[in-house]
Tab-separated table of C-alpha atoms and ligand atoms in Angstrom:
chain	number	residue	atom	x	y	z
A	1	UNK	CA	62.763	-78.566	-86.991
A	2	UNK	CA	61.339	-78.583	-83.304
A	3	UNK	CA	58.651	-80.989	-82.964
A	4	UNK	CA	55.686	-80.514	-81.043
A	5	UNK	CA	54.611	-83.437	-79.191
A	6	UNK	CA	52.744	-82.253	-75.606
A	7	UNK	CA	51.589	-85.055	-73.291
A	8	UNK	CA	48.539	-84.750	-72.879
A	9	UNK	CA	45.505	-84.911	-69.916
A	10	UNK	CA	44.469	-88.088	-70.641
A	11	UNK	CA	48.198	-89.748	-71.139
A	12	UNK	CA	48.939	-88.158	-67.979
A	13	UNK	CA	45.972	-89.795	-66.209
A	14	UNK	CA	47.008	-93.093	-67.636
A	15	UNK	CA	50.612	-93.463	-66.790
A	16	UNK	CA	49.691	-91.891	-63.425
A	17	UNK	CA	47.226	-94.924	-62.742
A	18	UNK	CA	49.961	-96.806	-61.949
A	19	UNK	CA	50.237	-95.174	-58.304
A	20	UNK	CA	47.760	-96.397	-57.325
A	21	UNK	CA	47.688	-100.107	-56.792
A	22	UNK	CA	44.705	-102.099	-58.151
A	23	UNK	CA	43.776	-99.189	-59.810
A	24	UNK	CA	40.995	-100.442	-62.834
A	25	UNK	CA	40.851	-96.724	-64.533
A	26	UNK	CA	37.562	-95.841	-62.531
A	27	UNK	CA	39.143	-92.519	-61.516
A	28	UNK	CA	41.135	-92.247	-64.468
A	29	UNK	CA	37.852	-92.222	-66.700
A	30	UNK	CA	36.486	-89.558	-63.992
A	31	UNK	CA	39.111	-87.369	-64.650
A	32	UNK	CA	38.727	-87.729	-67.830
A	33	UNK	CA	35.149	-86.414	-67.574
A	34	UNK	CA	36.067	-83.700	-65.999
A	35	UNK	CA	38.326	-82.484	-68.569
A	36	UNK	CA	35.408	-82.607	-71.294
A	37	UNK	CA	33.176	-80.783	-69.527
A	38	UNK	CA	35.920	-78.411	-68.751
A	39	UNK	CA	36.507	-77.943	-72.263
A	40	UNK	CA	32.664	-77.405	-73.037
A	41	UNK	CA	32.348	-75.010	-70.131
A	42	UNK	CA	35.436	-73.366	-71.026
A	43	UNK	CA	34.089	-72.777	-74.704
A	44	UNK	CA	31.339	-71.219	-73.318
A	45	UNK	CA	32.936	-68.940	-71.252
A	46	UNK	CA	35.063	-67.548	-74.588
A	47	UNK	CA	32.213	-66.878	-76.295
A	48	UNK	CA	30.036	-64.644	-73.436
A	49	UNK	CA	29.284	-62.136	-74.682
A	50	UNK	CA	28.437	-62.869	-78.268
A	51	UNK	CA	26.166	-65.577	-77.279
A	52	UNK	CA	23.448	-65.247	-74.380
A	53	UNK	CA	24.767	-66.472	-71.421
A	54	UNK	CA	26.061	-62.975	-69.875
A	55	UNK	CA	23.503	-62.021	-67.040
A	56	UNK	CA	21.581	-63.612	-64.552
A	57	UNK	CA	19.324	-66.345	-64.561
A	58	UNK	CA	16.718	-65.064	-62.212
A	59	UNK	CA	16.930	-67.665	-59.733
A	60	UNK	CA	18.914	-67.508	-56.257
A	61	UNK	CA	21.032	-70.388	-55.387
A	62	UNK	CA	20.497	-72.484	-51.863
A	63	UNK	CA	22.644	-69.511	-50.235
A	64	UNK	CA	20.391	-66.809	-51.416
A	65	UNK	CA	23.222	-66.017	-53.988
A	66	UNK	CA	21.812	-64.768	-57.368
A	67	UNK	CA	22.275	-67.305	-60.161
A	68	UNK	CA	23.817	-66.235	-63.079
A	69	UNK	CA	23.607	-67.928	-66.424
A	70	UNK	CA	26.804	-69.477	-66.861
A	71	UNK	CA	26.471	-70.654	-63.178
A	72	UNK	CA	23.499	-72.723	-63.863
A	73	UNK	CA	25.524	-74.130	-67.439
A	74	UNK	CA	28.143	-75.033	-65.878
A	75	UNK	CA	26.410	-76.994	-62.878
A	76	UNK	CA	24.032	-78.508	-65.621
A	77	UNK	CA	27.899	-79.707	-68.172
A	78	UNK	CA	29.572	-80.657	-64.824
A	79	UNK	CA	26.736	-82.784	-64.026
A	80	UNK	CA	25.949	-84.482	-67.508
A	81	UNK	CA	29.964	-85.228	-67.590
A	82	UNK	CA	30.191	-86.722	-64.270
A	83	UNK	CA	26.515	-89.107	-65.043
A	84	UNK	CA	28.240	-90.393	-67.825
A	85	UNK	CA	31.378	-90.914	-67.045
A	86	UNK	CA	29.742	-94.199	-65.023
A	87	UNK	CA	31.943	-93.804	-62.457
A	88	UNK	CA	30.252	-91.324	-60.315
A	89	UNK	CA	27.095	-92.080	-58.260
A	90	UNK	CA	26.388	-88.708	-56.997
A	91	UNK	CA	27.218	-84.954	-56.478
A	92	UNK	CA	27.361	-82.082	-54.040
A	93	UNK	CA	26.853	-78.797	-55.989
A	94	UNK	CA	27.374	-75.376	-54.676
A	95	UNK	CA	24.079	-74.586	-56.888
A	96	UNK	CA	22.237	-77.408	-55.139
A	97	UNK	CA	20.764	-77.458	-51.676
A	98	UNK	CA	20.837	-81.150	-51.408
A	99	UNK	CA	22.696	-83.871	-52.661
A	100	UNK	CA	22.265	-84.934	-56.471
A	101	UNK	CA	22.254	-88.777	-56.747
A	102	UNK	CA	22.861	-90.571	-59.865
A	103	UNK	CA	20.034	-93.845	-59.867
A	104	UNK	CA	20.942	-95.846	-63.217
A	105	UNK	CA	22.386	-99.386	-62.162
A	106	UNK	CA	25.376	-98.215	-63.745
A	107	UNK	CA	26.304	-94.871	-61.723
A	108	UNK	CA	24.500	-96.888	-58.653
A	109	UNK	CA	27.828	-99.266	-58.794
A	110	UNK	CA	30.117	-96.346	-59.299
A	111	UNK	CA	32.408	-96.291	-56.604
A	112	UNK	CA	33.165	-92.333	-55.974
A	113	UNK	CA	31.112	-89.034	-55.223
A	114	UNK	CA	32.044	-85.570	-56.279
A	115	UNK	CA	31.873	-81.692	-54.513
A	116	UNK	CA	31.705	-79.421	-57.249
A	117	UNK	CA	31.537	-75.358	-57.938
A	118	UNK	CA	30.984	-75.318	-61.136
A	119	UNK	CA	31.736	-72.137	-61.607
A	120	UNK	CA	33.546	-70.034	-59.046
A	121	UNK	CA	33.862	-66.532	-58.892
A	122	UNK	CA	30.518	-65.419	-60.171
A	123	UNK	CA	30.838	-61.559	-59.369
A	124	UNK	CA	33.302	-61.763	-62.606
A	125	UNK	CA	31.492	-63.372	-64.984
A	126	UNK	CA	29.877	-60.290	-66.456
A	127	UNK	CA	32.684	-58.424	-66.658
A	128	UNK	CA	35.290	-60.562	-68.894
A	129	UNK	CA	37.802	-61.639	-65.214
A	130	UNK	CA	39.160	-65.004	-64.685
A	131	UNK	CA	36.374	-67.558	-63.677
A	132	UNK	CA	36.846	-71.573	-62.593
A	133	UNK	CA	35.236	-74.596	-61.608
A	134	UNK	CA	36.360	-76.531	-58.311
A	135	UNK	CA	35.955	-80.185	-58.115
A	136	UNK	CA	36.851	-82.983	-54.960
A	137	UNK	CA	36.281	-86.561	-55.465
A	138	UNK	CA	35.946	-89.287	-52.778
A	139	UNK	CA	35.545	-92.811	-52.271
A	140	UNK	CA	32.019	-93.305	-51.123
A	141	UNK	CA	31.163	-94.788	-47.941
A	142	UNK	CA	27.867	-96.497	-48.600
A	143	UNK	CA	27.577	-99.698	-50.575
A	144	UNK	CA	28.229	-99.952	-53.858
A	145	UNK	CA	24.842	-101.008	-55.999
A	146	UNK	CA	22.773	-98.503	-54.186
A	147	UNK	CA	22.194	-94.769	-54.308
A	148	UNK	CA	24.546	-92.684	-52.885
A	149	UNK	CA	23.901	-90.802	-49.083
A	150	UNK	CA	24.652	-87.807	-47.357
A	151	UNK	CA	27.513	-89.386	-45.138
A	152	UNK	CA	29.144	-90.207	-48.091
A	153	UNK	CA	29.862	-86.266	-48.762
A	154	UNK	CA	30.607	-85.301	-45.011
A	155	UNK	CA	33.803	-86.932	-44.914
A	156	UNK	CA	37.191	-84.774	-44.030
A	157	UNK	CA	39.142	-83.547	-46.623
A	158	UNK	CA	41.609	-85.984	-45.834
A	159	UNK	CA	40.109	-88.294	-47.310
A	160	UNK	CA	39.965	-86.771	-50.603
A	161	UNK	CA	41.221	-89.164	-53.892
A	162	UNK	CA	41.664	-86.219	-56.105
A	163	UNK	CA	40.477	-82.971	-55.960
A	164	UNK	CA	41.455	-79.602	-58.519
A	165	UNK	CA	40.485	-76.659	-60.332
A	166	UNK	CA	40.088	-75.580	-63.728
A	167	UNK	CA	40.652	-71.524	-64.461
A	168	UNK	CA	38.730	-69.997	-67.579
A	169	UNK	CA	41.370	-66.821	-67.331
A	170	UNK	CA	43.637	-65.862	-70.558
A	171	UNK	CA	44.109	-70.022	-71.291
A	172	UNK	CA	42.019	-72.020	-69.700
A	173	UNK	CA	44.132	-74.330	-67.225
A	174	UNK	CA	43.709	-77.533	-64.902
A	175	UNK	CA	45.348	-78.200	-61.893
A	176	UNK	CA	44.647	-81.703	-60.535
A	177	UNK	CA	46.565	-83.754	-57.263
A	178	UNK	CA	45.737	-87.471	-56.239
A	179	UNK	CA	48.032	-87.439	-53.605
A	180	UNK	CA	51.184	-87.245	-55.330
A	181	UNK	CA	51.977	-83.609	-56.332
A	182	UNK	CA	50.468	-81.157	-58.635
A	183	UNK	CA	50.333	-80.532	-62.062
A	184	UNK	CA	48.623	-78.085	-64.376
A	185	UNK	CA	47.378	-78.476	-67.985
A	186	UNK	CA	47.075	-75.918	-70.157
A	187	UNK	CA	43.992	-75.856	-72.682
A	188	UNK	CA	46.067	-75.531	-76.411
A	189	UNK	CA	42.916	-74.789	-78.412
A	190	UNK	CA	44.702	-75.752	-81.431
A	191	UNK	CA	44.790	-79.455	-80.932
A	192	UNK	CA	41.402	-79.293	-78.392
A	193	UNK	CA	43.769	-81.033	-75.711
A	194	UNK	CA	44.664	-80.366	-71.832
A	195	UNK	CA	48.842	-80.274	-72.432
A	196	UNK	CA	51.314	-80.870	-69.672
A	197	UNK	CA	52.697	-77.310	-68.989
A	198	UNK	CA	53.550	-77.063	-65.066
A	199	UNK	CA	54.554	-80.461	-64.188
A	200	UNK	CA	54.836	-81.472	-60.486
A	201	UNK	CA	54.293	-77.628	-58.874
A	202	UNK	CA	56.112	-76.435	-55.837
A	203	UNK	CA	55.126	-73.142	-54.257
A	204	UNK	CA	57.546	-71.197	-52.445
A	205	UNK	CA	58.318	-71.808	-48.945
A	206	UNK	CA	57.946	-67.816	-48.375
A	207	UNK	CA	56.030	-65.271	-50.736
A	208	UNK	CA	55.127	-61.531	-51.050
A	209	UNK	CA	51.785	-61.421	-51.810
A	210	UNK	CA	48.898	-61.195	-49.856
A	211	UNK	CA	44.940	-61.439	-51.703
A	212	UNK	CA	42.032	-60.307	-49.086
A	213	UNK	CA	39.049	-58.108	-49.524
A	214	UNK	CA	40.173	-55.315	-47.717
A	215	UNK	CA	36.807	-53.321	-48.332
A	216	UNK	CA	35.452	-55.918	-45.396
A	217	UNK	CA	38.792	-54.369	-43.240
A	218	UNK	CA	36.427	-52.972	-40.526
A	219	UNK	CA	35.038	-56.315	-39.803
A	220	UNK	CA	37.957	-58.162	-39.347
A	221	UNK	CA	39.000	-60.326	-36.299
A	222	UNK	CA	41.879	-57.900	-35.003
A	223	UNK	CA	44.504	-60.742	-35.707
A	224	UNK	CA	43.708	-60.418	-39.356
A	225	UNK	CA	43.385	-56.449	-38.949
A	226	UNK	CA	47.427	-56.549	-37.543
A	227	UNK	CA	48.719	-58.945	-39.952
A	228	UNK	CA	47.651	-56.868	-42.697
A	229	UNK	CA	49.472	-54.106	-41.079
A	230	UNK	CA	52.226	-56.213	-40.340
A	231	UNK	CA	52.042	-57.064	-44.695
A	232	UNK	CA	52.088	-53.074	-45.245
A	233	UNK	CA	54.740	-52.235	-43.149
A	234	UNK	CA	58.796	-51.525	-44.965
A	235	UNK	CA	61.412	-54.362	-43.745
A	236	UNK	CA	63.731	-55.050	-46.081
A	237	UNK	CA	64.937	-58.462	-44.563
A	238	UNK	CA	61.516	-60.230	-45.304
A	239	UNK	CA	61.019	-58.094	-48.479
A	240	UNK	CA	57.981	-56.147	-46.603
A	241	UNK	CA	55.692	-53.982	-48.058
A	242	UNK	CA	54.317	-57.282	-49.809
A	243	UNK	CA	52.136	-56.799	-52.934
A	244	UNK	CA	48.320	-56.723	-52.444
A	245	UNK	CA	46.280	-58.280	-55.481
A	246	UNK	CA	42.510	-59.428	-54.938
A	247	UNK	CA	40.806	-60.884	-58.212
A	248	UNK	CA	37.755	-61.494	-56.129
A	249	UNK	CA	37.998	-65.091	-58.222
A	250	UNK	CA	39.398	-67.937	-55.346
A	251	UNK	CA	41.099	-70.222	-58.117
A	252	UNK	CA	42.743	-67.137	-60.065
A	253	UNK	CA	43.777	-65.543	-56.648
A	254	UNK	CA	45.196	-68.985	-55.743
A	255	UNK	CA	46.722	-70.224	-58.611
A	256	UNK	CA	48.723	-67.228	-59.049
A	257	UNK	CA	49.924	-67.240	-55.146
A	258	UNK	CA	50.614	-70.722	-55.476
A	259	UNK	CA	52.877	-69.727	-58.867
A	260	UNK	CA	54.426	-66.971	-57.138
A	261	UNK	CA	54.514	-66.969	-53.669
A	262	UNK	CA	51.474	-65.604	-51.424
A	263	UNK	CA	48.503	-65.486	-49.195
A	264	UNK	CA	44.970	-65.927	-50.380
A	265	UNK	CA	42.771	-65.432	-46.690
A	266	UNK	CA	38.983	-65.190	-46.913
A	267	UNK	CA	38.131	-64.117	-42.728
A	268	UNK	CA	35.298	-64.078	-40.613
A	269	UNK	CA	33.032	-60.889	-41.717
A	270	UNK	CA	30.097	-58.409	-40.855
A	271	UNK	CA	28.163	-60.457	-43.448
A	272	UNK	CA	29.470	-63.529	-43.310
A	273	UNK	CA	30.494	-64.315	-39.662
A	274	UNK	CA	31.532	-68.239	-40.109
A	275	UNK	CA	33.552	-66.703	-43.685
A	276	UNK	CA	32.276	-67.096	-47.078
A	277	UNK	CA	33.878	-69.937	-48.152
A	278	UNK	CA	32.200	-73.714	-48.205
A	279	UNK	CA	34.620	-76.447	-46.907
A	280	UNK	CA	33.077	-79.160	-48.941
A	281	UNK	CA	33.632	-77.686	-52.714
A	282	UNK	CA	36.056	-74.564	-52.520
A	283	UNK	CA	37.915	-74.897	-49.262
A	284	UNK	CA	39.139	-78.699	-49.359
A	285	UNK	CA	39.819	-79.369	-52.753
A	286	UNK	CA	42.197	-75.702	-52.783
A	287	UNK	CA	43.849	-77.180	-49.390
A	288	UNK	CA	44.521	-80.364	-50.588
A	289	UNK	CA	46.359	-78.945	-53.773
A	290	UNK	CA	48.258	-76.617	-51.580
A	291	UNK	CA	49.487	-79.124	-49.251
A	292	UNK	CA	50.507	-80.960	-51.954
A	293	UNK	CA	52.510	-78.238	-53.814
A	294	UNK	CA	54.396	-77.748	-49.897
A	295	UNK	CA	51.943	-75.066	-48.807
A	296	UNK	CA	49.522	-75.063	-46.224
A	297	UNK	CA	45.453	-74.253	-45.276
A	298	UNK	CA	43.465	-73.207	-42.509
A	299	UNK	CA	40.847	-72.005	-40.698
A	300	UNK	CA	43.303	-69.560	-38.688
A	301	UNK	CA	43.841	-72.004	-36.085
A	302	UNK	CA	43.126	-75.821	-37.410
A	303	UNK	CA	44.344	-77.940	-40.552
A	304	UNK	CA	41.085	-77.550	-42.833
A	305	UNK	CA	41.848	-81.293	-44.326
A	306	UNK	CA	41.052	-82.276	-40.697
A	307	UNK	CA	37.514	-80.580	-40.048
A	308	UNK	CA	34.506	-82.901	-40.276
A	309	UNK	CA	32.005	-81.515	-42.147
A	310	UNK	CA	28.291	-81.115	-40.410
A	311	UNK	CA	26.376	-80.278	-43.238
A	312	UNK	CA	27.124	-80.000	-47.527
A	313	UNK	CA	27.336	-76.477	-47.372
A	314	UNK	CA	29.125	-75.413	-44.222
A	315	UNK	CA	31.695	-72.359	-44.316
A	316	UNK	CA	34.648	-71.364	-42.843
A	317	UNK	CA	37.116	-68.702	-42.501
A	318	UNK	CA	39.937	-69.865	-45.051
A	319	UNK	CA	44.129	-69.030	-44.639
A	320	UNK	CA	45.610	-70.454	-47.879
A	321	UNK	CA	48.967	-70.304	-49.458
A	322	UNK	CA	53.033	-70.655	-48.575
A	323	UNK	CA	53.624	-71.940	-45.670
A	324	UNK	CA	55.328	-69.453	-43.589
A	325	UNK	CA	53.022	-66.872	-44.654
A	326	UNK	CA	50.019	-68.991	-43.047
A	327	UNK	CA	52.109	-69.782	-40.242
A	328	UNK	CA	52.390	-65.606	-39.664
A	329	UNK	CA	48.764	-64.495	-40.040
A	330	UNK	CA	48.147	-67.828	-37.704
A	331	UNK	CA	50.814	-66.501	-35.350
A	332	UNK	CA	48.580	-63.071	-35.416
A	333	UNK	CA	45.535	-64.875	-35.261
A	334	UNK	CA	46.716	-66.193	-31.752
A	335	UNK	CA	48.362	-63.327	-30.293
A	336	UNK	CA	44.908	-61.301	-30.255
A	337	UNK	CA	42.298	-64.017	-30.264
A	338	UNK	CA	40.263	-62.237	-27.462
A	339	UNK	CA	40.382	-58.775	-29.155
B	1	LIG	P1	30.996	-67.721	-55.538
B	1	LIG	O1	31.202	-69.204	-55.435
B	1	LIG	O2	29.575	-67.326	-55.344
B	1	LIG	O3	31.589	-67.141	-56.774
B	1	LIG	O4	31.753	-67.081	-54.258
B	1	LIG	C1	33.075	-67.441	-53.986
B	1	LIG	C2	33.975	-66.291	-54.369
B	1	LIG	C3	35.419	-66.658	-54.424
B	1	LIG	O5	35.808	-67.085	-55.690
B	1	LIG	C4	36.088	-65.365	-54.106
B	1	LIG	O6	37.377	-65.534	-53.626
B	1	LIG	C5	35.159	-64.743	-53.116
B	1	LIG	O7	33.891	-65.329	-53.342
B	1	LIG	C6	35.051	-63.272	-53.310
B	1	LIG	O8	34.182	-62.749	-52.383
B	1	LIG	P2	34.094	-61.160	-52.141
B	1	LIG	O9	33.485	-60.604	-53.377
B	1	LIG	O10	33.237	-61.033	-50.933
B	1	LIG	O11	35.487	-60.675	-51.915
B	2	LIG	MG1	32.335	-70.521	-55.307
């Protein structure tokens, strides 16, 4: 008979606590959190459609980005997970224009602050595509027993204690790193636990796939324009043409470069000149995963862990995926800078 004994999230967490010394289970129970309201978001997600939550909410986020429903849920689950765990004392929301602190005595003492998207990928929603939630977590840099401040979310990605993803696609999945490799954890409905299915995750050193909007092609920096042609063109040595696949969804395009091999790059546009991305909840927490599965991120020319933020919502053009694919388009990037 086989038996069927996954390890689960929150055994993971546990035994993992150990790298870190004087760990007290403050992250661990944060983490935790997280994987609730992942599992409540998650449920929610399965069942648009035959409940109301399809649509939009008739609001427009701090971007001027129209809110859907399942936006605002997920902001509003995320938030009422992370209050009680105790062990946050404030957030950064993509659906937020300022920061969201946390004022019970309790969540005042709590030592970290999270950058969330709650729910990533919104142009999918309505249409049954792979969705997720980002989340970053940092130490906080004002004193414990008061409310948390705005420097506290402006540090460098560097300085990240844990960051991940969750992705509402066929399963529902999370991919978490402290610092020490990556590991998924696949949603098994059956039990209602987060099971150990892709422990410690290396991406490949090389890939053939690259993910960009190519409807946006005429806008491109010229270095972006060539490596694309570069991607199209037949050489059998590197295994050129690559594949193109664009979900439009950054965690599903990621997670499935980072499984196979590939490029996920998000550049400078008509429309969005700085990029689309935000550096504080969608860029950082996908570098620091990457780095930590041996790929690499960045803004076409710097190490996106390194940039200081200037404000909670800042963007950035984003290069993300196996290393000697960002080291190409980088390459590219340098070659025709002035063009
Ligand atoms: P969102 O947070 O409003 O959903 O926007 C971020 C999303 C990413 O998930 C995705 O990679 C990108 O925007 C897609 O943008 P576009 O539709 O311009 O290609
Ligand atoms: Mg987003």
């Amino acid at each position: 008979m086989n038996i069927y004994f996954p390890k689960t999230l929150n055994e993971f967490i546990i035994e993992r606590q150990a790298e870190f010394p004087y760990a007290r289970g403050e992250l661990s129970r944060l983490l935790h959190h997280i994987g609730i309201a992942a599992k409540v978001v998650g449920k929610k997600v399965n069942k648009a459609g035959l409940v109301d939550i399809l649509g939009h909410a008739g609001n427009m986020n701090v971007q001027g980005e129209d809110q859907m429903k399942l936006d605002v849920f997920a902001d509003i689950q995320f938030r009422a997970a992370l209050k009680a765990s105790g062990e946050c004392c404030g957030i950064a929301s993509e659906e937020n224009k300022d920061i969201v602190t946390f004022d019970t005595d309790l969540a005042m003492d709590a030592k970290y602050i999270v950058a969330i998207d709650p729910l990533d990928g919104s142009s999918n929603i309505d249409v049954n595509v792979s969705i997720g939630t980002i989340f970053s977590i940092y130490r906080r840099l004002s004193e414990r027993g008061t409310r948390a401040v705005m420097d506290d979310f402006l540090q460098p990605g560097t300085e990240q204690v844990a960051a991940g993803y969750i992705i509402y696609g066929s399963s529902t999945v999370l991919v978490y790193t402290t610092g020490h490799g990556v590991n998924a954890f696949t949603l098994d409905p059956s039990i209602g636990e987060f099971c150990l299915s892709h422990p410690n995750i290396r991406t490949p050193d090389d890939g053939t796939i690259y993910s960009i909007n190519e409807g946006n092609y005429t806008h491109f920096p010229m270095g972006v324009k060539k490596y694309i042609k570069y991607c199209q063109e037949r050489d059998e040595a590197t295994n050129r043409p690559y594949t193109s696949r664009y979900i439009g969804s950054l965690v599903a395009d990621f997670h499935r470069n980072l499984l196979k091999g590939g490029i996920y790059i998000y550049p400078p546009t008509e429309k969005n000149p700085e990029g689309k991305l935000r550096l504080l909840y969608e860029c950082n927490p996908i570098a620091f995963v990457a780095e930590q599965a041996g790929g690499k991120a960045t803004d076409g020319f710097q190490r996106v862990l390194e940039i200081k933020p200037l404000s909670l919502h800042q963007r950035l053009p984003f290069y993300t995926g196996c290393k000697k694919m960002v080291d190409k388009v980088e390459e590219f990037l340098r070659a025709y800078s002035e063009a």
